[in-house]
């Protein structure tokens, strides 16, 4: 079939199962926006290309399918660098198509030319500059394959205008449907080594104080069920990192919650005291380990990861297994069963009672607001958690509100937590929530956002309003870049430098209304529940609920940066408790 | 000791797809991880789909493992061999133009003979010679030419292959 490169691009995307595309047109990508009109793919017109990228990420978080964004060259390509880096850090499958100046003009400083593949080389899993129209079907096929297999990640495809422009003879091509990949340097491996899995099973059967340290690889490999089986069979407690919230149910008696800088005391301490850490799809990030040299000093390490470069990168494992988390866990469960299953697990009652002791002495806690104090953000999050369906998808920005959301929400279903972990990108919440809603229109989607974050990407609420994505935003207005304020309070002797945002400017309610949303404002605890109920009722428009919160509230527990996890600082009310 | 003396260096032989931009990906990865490339030789292989990079880096063992693993993750990198200098044969080519007025040309030709180097070109008061050898032999030759005045020198960076097995196969083995 004869066609032009632009038509081939749309057809190739359709063939990959793409149902929705987040983007914004411009000169270099213009020719592709014409065949888009005739395509089955829905296009969502964003207000800023960063929004398109985060929407694609949110879509991928919520569905497991690759998110796709399409933008033009130059400034549009640079606008989408942040989401690419975000997706790279958090291993999110995503394909981004960028327009480029005509092939012959590359390197001439043409209008809106930038070296997109050069700029994005270090923040993509792979990228392509396509030079011939005939390469488009194969490159798109390869791009999706690379984005979604092995350790997932973003792939960028840069397309010069002339090869998609029907008025240019260079765009003429004959369609073909690629059915294979010629990628001799890319051979992702799923299965773990059987002998190493047996060694791991043996270590597990010998451990007195084991902890399952589970990361984003659980969700990426769709391994939540396998993890549940492993935990229940062995009776081993589970910590879920920021990237694996929802990968193991918070309500489960074996769940210890989030570890790390703002993790639960028990999750942090159990890892410190463990004699075996079973790291599954986790990468010993500095926010989890604290001072690496003093992290889990007594523990043997079993480390399972699809990416062999993670094995030994931070902490040398005793058993290193390269493979897909789900596949390896399933094999591990089999090996453990052969050794006697739950019968073969040693008596760990002492360990269990130490854990429950920590849980009793150091639960998450905060002081309710008194008198005319403003709201406590923790209270808002508890209310929100308790008055929304349990499968609600929650997206968050970056800052204190993000940590409180991860701490206070009860994640009982996989793929309900959408957040920016590795890069910590302020402004992630709103566009990511839109992407999640696009992927899961059947679910209620709340974004929990900070006042600082909100001001970075609020314009995408226009996209939500006009394109019909009735997301809800819980805006934690604490008048500050709160997380930075907290650091200045704790580590810079309360010398506050450029962290005050103001309480009343902008007027968030009016702004929300101007953006096409319903705007609500809540100041007292009694109003919180009714406002959430009101927001939950609205399904034909996005809603922004501004919660006016105390400015001085801090996130605890906290392991100060660079300190040992053994020095975790607990809530002021718990500081007299024996450790 | 400089890296060229073989002190604390590792040689990586990296087979890559012969595609535009691959060298930038490899070099960029070294730069991002804070590694300085001591020398780099790029050449086609017998299979035109691939090229071979011979990269000499000065490093400690632990971060080297990380670089190799990260390199291996590049989609265009097909395979990587780490060559230990003692277990490989290494060669480098040097072309050098030396000041050599007619009175001292003979001294330089002596050195050329001793090192089995090759005269490539002769001018009135200059001479161009080339030498292929192990990097340390090339270093020695360059050091000896230095006092005469080197006008121009070009070294390729080393290439290497693993040493071959010396022991004969066991005649009784099946
Ligand atoms: C794009 C970006 N810029 C700066 C930062 C550094 N930073 C981390 S948290 C934070 C404050 C966020 O403020 P806000 O959205 O109001 O959230 P809060 O901490 O008050 O809940 C800042 C500035 C960042 N993570 N991302
Ligand atoms: Mg704030």
XYZ file of C-alpha atoms in Angstrom, chain A:
579
model
C 0.000 0.000 0.000
C 1.457 3.375 -1.002
C 1.246 6.098 1.602
C 3.221 8.953 3.064
C 5.306 8.852 6.199
C 2.725 10.745 8.253
C 0.040 8.211 7.419
C 2.492 5.431 8.149
C 3.248 6.915 11.555
C -0.432 6.990 12.507
C -0.959 3.478 11.200
C 2.090 2.219 13.071
C 0.809 3.754 16.324
C -2.624 2.206 15.750
C -0.981 -1.163 15.179
C 0.761 -0.888 18.539
C -2.649 -0.601 20.184
C -2.386 3.103 20.982
C -5.821 4.465 21.851
C -4.885 7.895 23.136
C -2.200 10.424 22.315
C -1.305 13.466 24.430
C 0.140 16.310 22.427
C 0.247 19.748 20.932
C 0.999 20.552 17.283
C 3.517 22.917 15.702
C 5.445 23.481 12.496
C 7.646 20.425 12.245
C 5.005 17.905 13.335
C 2.191 19.608 11.385
C 1.980 17.050 8.581
C 1.272 14.278 11.105
C -1.644 16.189 12.591
C -3.477 15.870 9.264
C -3.716 12.065 9.064
C -4.512 12.182 12.809
C -7.968 13.491 11.866
C -8.736 10.189 10.115
C -7.180 7.994 12.784
C -8.954 5.910 15.422
C -6.543 7.320 18.000
C -7.947 9.959 20.318
C -5.775 13.043 20.700
C -5.806 15.111 23.885
C -4.734 18.695 23.309
C -2.567 19.748 26.240
C -1.697 23.308 27.300
C 2.032 22.698 27.804
C 4.161 19.852 26.471
C 5.370 18.957 29.965
C 1.712 18.158 30.632
C 1.621 15.789 27.648
C 4.610 13.882 28.990
C 3.258 13.550 32.531
C -0.162 12.552 31.179
C 1.483 9.771 29.207
C 3.252 8.702 32.398
C 0.036 8.788 34.442
C -1.662 6.688 31.796
C 1.165 4.153 31.957
C 1.180 4.096 35.778
C -2.540 3.364 35.910
C -2.816 0.887 33.027
C 0.608 -0.703 32.607
C 0.353 0.118 28.903
C 2.847 2.539 27.352
C 1.792 6.186 27.384
C 2.284 8.116 24.157
C 2.928 11.812 23.590
C 3.501 13.741 20.377
C 4.919 17.250 20.165
C 6.731 19.451 17.726
C 10.439 20.299 17.469
C 12.647 22.765 19.350
C 10.926 24.328 22.369
C 8.283 21.599 22.460
C 10.947 18.920 22.535
C 12.799 20.716 25.331
C 9.511 21.129 27.231
C 9.097 17.375 27.320
C 12.597 16.632 28.626
C 11.422 16.730 32.266
C 8.776 14.015 31.795
C 11.286 11.912 29.848
C 13.745 12.124 32.718
C 10.956 11.433 35.195
C 9.895 8.331 33.261
C 13.509 7.216 32.944
C 14.114 7.450 36.689
C 10.877 5.624 37.522
C 11.057 3.060 34.665
C 7.776 4.141 33.081
C 7.033 2.763 29.599
C 6.471 5.742 27.339
C 6.941 6.625 23.689
C 7.407 10.256 22.703
C 7.252 11.360 19.075
C 8.866 14.709 18.318
C 8.859 16.660 15.082
C 12.196 17.745 13.666
C 13.240 20.195 10.960
C 13.579 18.670 7.472
C 16.451 16.206 7.245
C 18.489 18.421 4.932
C 18.169 21.339 7.379
C 19.453 19.435 10.410
C 22.617 21.043 11.693
C 21.942 24.444 10.126
C 20.346 26.144 13.158
C 17.056 26.133 11.296
C 13.987 27.679 12.923
C 12.944 25.584 15.943
C 15.761 23.162 15.421
C 17.327 21.566 18.427
C 19.424 18.475 18.858
C 16.570 16.491 20.388
C 18.230 13.092 20.296
C 21.422 14.593 21.734
C 19.575 16.368 24.541
C 17.491 13.334 25.460
C 20.185 10.677 25.095
C 20.832 10.445 28.812
C 17.166 10.556 29.874
C 15.738 7.931 27.543
C 16.136 4.188 27.423
C 16.773 4.676 23.726
C 16.046 7.251 21.060
C 15.857 7.428 17.290
C 16.352 10.053 14.628
C 14.425 8.603 11.695
C 15.960 9.540 8.367
C 13.767 7.733 5.822
C 9.996 7.422 5.608
C 10.415 3.710 4.938
C 11.967 3.247 8.395
C 8.914 4.572 10.275
C 6.945 1.317 10.698
C 9.973 -0.617 11.960
C 11.233 2.135 14.264
C 7.815 2.573 15.889
C 7.534 -1.195 16.335
C 10.998 -1.314 17.920
C 10.318 1.760 20.079
C 7.290 0.152 21.731
C 9.151 -3.111 22.170
C 12.064 -1.395 23.893
C 9.833 0.848 26.024
C 7.787 -2.042 27.391
C 10.212 -4.953 27.759
C 13.133 -5.561 30.111
C 13.352 -2.642 32.497
C 10.675 -0.373 31.018
C 11.478 3.216 30.133
C 10.883 6.109 27.776
C 11.824 5.928 24.097
C 11.880 9.016 21.894
C 11.380 9.009 18.126
C 12.459 12.206 16.357
C 10.912 12.608 12.909
C 12.116 15.172 10.351
C 9.303 17.027 8.659
C 10.154 16.096 5.076
C 9.597 12.350 5.602
C 6.029 12.891 6.802
C 5.067 15.769 4.537
C 2.884 14.559 1.637
C 4.148 17.483 -0.480
C 7.681 16.187 -0.237
C 8.722 13.223 -2.394
C 10.875 11.969 0.518
C 7.686 11.063 2.381
C 6.526 8.509 -0.182
C 6.755 4.934 1.013
C 5.252 1.495 0.734
C 3.561 0.275 3.933
C 4.715 -2.974 5.512
C 3.815 -4.523 8.854
C 6.962 -5.334 10.776
C 6.824 -8.681 12.533
C 10.215 -8.885 14.210
C 12.993 -6.814 15.721
C 16.571 -6.691 14.498
C 18.140 -5.587 17.776
C 21.251 -7.699 18.295
C 22.273 -5.618 21.335
C 18.906 -5.866 23.087
C 17.930 -9.276 24.413
C 15.951 -8.838 27.621
C 15.950 -11.886 29.846
C 13.017 -12.793 32.096
C 13.917 -15.994 33.889
C 16.184 -16.110 36.913
C 18.966 -18.638 37.367
C 17.505 -21.770 38.981
C 20.534 -22.500 41.169
C 20.609 -18.939 42.522
C 16.891 -19.150 43.248
C 17.533 -22.319 45.291
C 20.298 -20.515 47.192
C 17.914 -17.655 47.895
C 15.261 -20.071 49.137
C 17.816 -21.644 51.460
C 18.790 -18.245 52.923
C 15.108 -17.491 53.486
C 14.599 -20.760 55.351
C 17.541 -19.945 57.614
C 16.696 -16.315 58.351
C 15.403 -15.345 61.765
C 14.651 -11.712 60.990
C 13.866 -11.482 57.265
C 12.154 -8.541 55.557
C 10.781 -8.351 52.025
C 11.999 -5.028 50.626
C 9.779 -4.506 47.606
C 10.097 -1.783 44.969
C 8.569 -0.615 41.726
C 9.689 -3.776 39.948
C 6.762 -5.582 41.595
C 4.232 -3.346 39.875
C 6.199 -3.211 36.608
C 6.282 -7.014 36.391
C 2.646 -7.342 37.503
C 3.960 -9.360 40.380
C 1.650 -8.248 43.229
C -0.170 -11.582 43.420
C 3.055 -13.549 43.390
C 4.411 -11.333 46.178
C 1.291 -11.935 48.262
C 1.754 -15.674 47.905
C 5.430 -15.473 48.862
C 4.731 -13.309 51.919
C 1.833 -15.415 53.142
C 3.597 -18.711 52.641
C 6.706 -17.584 54.516
C 5.032 -15.207 56.969
C 7.692 -12.593 56.162
C 6.845 -8.904 56.630
C 6.802 -6.593 53.641
C 7.951 -3.005 53.229
C 6.672 -1.224 50.131
C 8.832 1.597 48.802
C 7.357 4.810 47.440
C 7.364 3.145 44.005
C 5.542 0.045 45.223
C 2.732 1.548 47.270
C -0.233 -0.656 46.376
C 1.974 -3.556 45.308
C 1.142 -5.172 48.647
C -2.049 -4.306 50.550
C -1.534 -1.825 53.391
C -4.325 -3.566 55.333
C -2.464 -6.881 55.291
C -1.098 -7.854 58.725
C 2.336 -8.465 57.174
C 2.543 -4.977 55.642
C 4.896 -2.558 57.361
C 4.314 0.276 54.882
C 6.847 2.651 53.391
C 10.534 2.621 54.388
C 13.012 5.433 53.939
C 13.470 9.093 54.750
C 9.803 9.584 55.693
C 8.922 5.943 56.136
C 7.134 4.319 59.043
C 9.317 3.832 62.079
C 8.653 0.110 61.978
C 9.486 -0.281 58.277
C 12.739 1.648 58.735
C 13.718 -0.142 61.922
C 12.780 -3.635 60.803
C 15.127 -3.211 57.839
C 17.886 -1.889 60.123
C 17.560 -4.896 62.423
C 16.931 -7.560 59.785
C 19.290 -10.475 59.206
C 18.005 -10.916 55.654
C 16.678 -8.389 53.166
C 14.920 -9.844 50.170
C 15.048 -6.938 47.728
C 12.553 -7.434 44.925
C 12.606 -4.859 42.127
C 14.058 -2.246 44.476
C 17.255 -0.306 43.919
C 18.653 0.722 47.327
C 17.908 4.358 46.589
C 19.543 6.858 48.937
C 16.105 7.972 50.141
C 15.545 4.391 51.335
C 18.973 3.484 52.680
C 19.954 6.690 54.462
C 23.720 6.575 55.025
C 24.556 3.531 52.902
C 27.450 2.321 55.026
C 25.137 2.006 58.015
C 22.113 0.603 56.221
C 20.834 -2.758 57.430
C 24.265 -3.606 58.829
C 23.328 -7.104 59.988
C 21.557 -8.254 56.852
C 22.399 -10.699 54.141
C 21.005 -9.491 50.859
C 19.050 -11.293 48.180
C 18.607 -8.905 45.278
C 16.264 -9.616 42.371
C 16.114 -7.152 39.485
C 15.440 -7.247 35.764
C 18.349 -4.820 35.309
C 21.648 -6.491 36.128
C 23.259 -3.059 36.534
C 21.228 -2.611 39.730
C 22.736 -5.749 41.265
C 25.654 -4.590 43.348
C 25.375 -0.947 42.293
C 24.846 0.277 45.863
C 25.078 -2.747 48.124
C 26.822 -5.987 47.229
C 24.210 -8.788 47.411
C 24.883 -12.264 48.771
C 22.610 -13.708 46.122
C 22.067 -11.648 42.982
C 19.344 -12.789 40.622
C 18.815 -11.083 37.300
C 15.264 -11.614 36.106
C 11.701 -10.407 35.981
C 10.351 -9.985 39.525
C 7.141 -11.908 38.977
C 8.844 -14.794 37.203
C 11.557 -15.049 39.847
C 9.109 -14.804 42.763
C 7.016 -17.585 41.251
C 10.108 -19.771 40.917
C 11.166 -18.865 44.443
C 7.763 -19.889 45.773
C 8.152 -23.226 43.980
C 11.629 -23.756 45.396
C 10.408 -22.887 48.897
C 7.508 -25.313 48.547
C 9.945 -28.060 47.594
C 11.861 -27.320 50.798
C 8.712 -27.723 52.867
C 6.777 -24.485 52.337
C 5.576 -22.717 55.470
C 6.583 -25.747 57.558
C 10.219 -25.144 56.679
C 10.199 -21.584 58.012
C 11.891 -21.190 61.397
C 10.060 -19.969 64.475
C 10.086 -16.180 64.183
C 7.820 -15.318 67.091
C 10.427 -13.212 68.839
C 10.982 -11.138 65.721
C 7.254 -10.787 65.216
C 6.767 -9.470 68.720
C 9.602 -6.960 68.312
C 7.866 -5.719 65.167
C 4.499 -5.402 66.843
C 6.173 -3.613 69.756
C 7.542 -0.969 67.366
C 4.177 -0.702 65.695
C 2.474 -0.059 69.032
C 5.016 2.461 70.282
C 5.619 4.323 67.027
C 2.491 4.523 64.896
C 2.097 7.419 62.476
C 0.749 10.274 64.495
C 0.012 13.998 64.465
C -1.693 16.481 66.718
C -5.190 17.597 65.753
C -5.641 21.302 65.147
C -6.978 23.224 68.104
C -9.110 26.351 68.380
C -8.723 28.593 65.374
C -5.741 26.754 63.943
C -5.997 25.870 60.292
C -6.384 22.288 59.057
C -3.845 19.562 59.639
C -2.920 18.097 56.257
C -2.780 14.615 57.792
C -6.391 15.014 58.899
C -7.409 16.037 55.392
C -5.719 12.957 53.968
C -7.337 10.635 56.493
C -10.729 12.080 55.639
C -10.071 11.807 51.931
C -8.906 8.213 52.313
C -11.969 7.271 54.337
C -14.527 8.897 52.060
C -13.394 7.641 48.666
C -13.710 4.168 47.110
C -10.812 1.875 48.017
C -9.767 1.548 44.384
C -9.474 5.317 43.931
C -6.376 6.315 41.988
C -4.288 8.930 43.770
C -1.677 11.054 42.026
C 0.545 13.389 43.968
C 2.956 16.226 43.488
C 6.285 16.418 45.265
C 6.823 17.733 48.755
C 5.329 17.273 52.197
C 1.869 16.553 50.799
C 3.350 13.673 48.789
C 4.882 12.083 51.863
C 1.689 12.528 53.887
C -0.318 10.978 51.072
C 1.973 7.970 50.898
C 1.908 7.660 54.709
C -1.786 8.137 55.407
C -3.450 6.598 52.384
C -4.330 2.921 52.570
C -3.186 1.435 49.302
C -4.920 -1.887 48.931
C -4.856 -2.251 45.163
C -1.973 -2.187 42.709
C -1.809 0.678 40.210
C -3.674 3.137 42.424
C -0.647 5.287 43.333
C 0.760 7.609 40.673
C 3.764 9.609 41.756
C 7.146 10.956 40.814
C 9.672 9.035 42.861
C 13.164 9.164 41.419
C 13.146 12.630 39.903
C 10.767 14.240 42.403
C 9.113 16.465 39.825
C 6.963 19.256 41.237
C 3.889 19.704 39.053
C 3.525 16.018 38.302
C 0.158 15.506 40.014
C -2.389 17.256 37.820
C -1.238 16.061 34.385
C -0.479 12.575 35.734
C -3.977 12.380 37.251
C -5.445 13.354 33.868
C -3.436 10.600 32.188
C -4.577 8.094 34.804
C -8.192 9.124 34.311
C -7.765 8.769 30.547
C -6.512 5.227 31.070
C -9.027 4.293 33.762
C -12.202 6.341 33.150
C -14.069 3.889 35.382
C -12.089 4.925 38.458
C -12.295 7.936 40.715
C -9.044 9.881 40.377
C -7.818 12.349 43.001
C -4.691 14.451 42.703
C -3.201 15.535 46.005
C -1.204 18.639 45.221
C 0.857 21.234 47.039
C 0.305 24.939 46.522
C 3.786 25.212 45.015
C 3.272 22.256 42.695
C -0.197 23.408 41.694
C 1.214 26.647 40.344
C 3.598 24.738 38.079
C 1.048 22.768 36.028
C -2.420 24.101 36.911
C -2.992 25.053 33.275
C -3.617 21.391 32.494
C -6.902 21.683 34.385
C -8.074 23.458 31.237
C -7.196 20.274 29.357
C -9.127 18.259 31.942
C -12.146 20.552 31.693
C -12.296 20.784 27.910
C -11.369 17.194 27.111
C -13.738 15.715 29.699
C -11.502 14.301 32.427
C -13.351 14.957 35.685
C -10.409 14.581 38.029
C -10.474 15.958 41.550
C -7.693 17.946 43.131
C -7.080 18.161 46.858
C -4.899 21.222 47.141
C -2.926 21.302 50.378
C -2.425 25.045 50.742
C 0.150 25.533 53.479
C 1.353 28.832 51.997
C 4.854 27.445 51.682
C 7.202 25.358 49.662
C 6.629 23.212 52.687
C 9.236 20.508 52.296
C 11.971 23.065 51.791
C 10.608 25.101 54.710
C 10.853 21.986 56.876
C 14.515 21.497 55.966
C 15.263 25.146 56.699
C 13.520 24.827 60.050
C 15.378 21.660 61.005
C 18.795 22.121 59.414
C 19.254 25.864 58.870
C 18.208 27.182 62.273
C 14.823 28.381 61.054
C 16.448 30.807 58.649
C 13.699 30.783 56.024
C 14.947 31.656 52.588
C 12.562 32.043 49.651
C 10.007 29.473 50.718
C 6.959 31.617 51.533
C 4.394 31.514 48.721
C 1.653 33.640 50.374
C -1.651 32.323 51.619
C -4.146 34.189 49.441
C -2.459 34.896 46.153
C -3.503 33.368 43.885
C -7.115 32.922 44.899
C -7.271 29.171 44.193
C -11.067 28.977 44.171
C -11.370 31.699 41.558
C -8.469 30.310 39.606
C -10.053 26.855 39.575
C -13.288 28.340 38.279
C -11.439 30.305 35.619
C -9.780 27.068 34.504
C -13.193 25.446 33.973
C -13.374 23.560 37.262
C -15.600 23.652 40.304
C -13.673 25.443 43.047
C -14.238 24.785 46.753
C -12.487 26.191 49.794
C -12.271 24.488 53.167
C -10.924 26.029 56.361
C -12.314 24.128 59.312
C -12.273 20.426 60.171
C -16.092 20.136 60.071
C -16.136 21.270 56.456
C -13.641 18.678 55.242
C -15.964 15.669 55.008
C -18.858 17.493 53.336
C -16.552 19.153 50.804
C -15.070 15.794 49.824
C -18.553 14.320 49.539
C -19.579 17.243 47.327
C -16.508 16.795 45.130
C -17.138 13.063 44.834
C -20.638 13.782 43.502
C -19.385 15.894 40.614
C -18.600 13.758 37.615
C -18.942 16.131 34.696
C -16.267 18.639 35.608
C -12.932 18.687 37.357
C -13.039 19.897 40.957
C -10.411 21.702 42.986
C -10.807 21.663 46.745
C -8.466 24.072 48.471
C -7.710 22.882 52.000
C -6.228 25.732 54.008
C -3.651 24.009 56.161
C -1.258 24.839 58.941
C 2.027 26.136 57.596
C 4.283 24.814 60.322
C 3.387 21.143 60.140
C 6.361 18.841 59.588
C 6.608 15.352 58.148
C 7.716 12.710 60.626
C 9.330 10.274 60.976
C 12.368 11.652 59.221
C 15.841 10.368 58.578
C 17.871 13.528 57.929
C 19.773 13.335 54.632
C 23.102 11.571 55.003
C 22.258 10.157 58.452
C 21.885 6.524 59.405
C 18.405 5.026 59.415
C 19.065 4.106 63.046
C 18.895 7.837 63.841
C 15.355 8.244 62.533
C 13.665 11.274 64.110
C 10.145 10.419 65.285
C 7.174 12.666 65.987
C 7.789 15.003 68.967
C 5.090 13.189 70.956
C 6.990 9.890 70.676
C 10.492 11.058 71.554
C 10.348 9.740 75.116
C 9.367 6.247 74.021
C 12.009 3.560 74.483
C 13.287 2.478 71.066
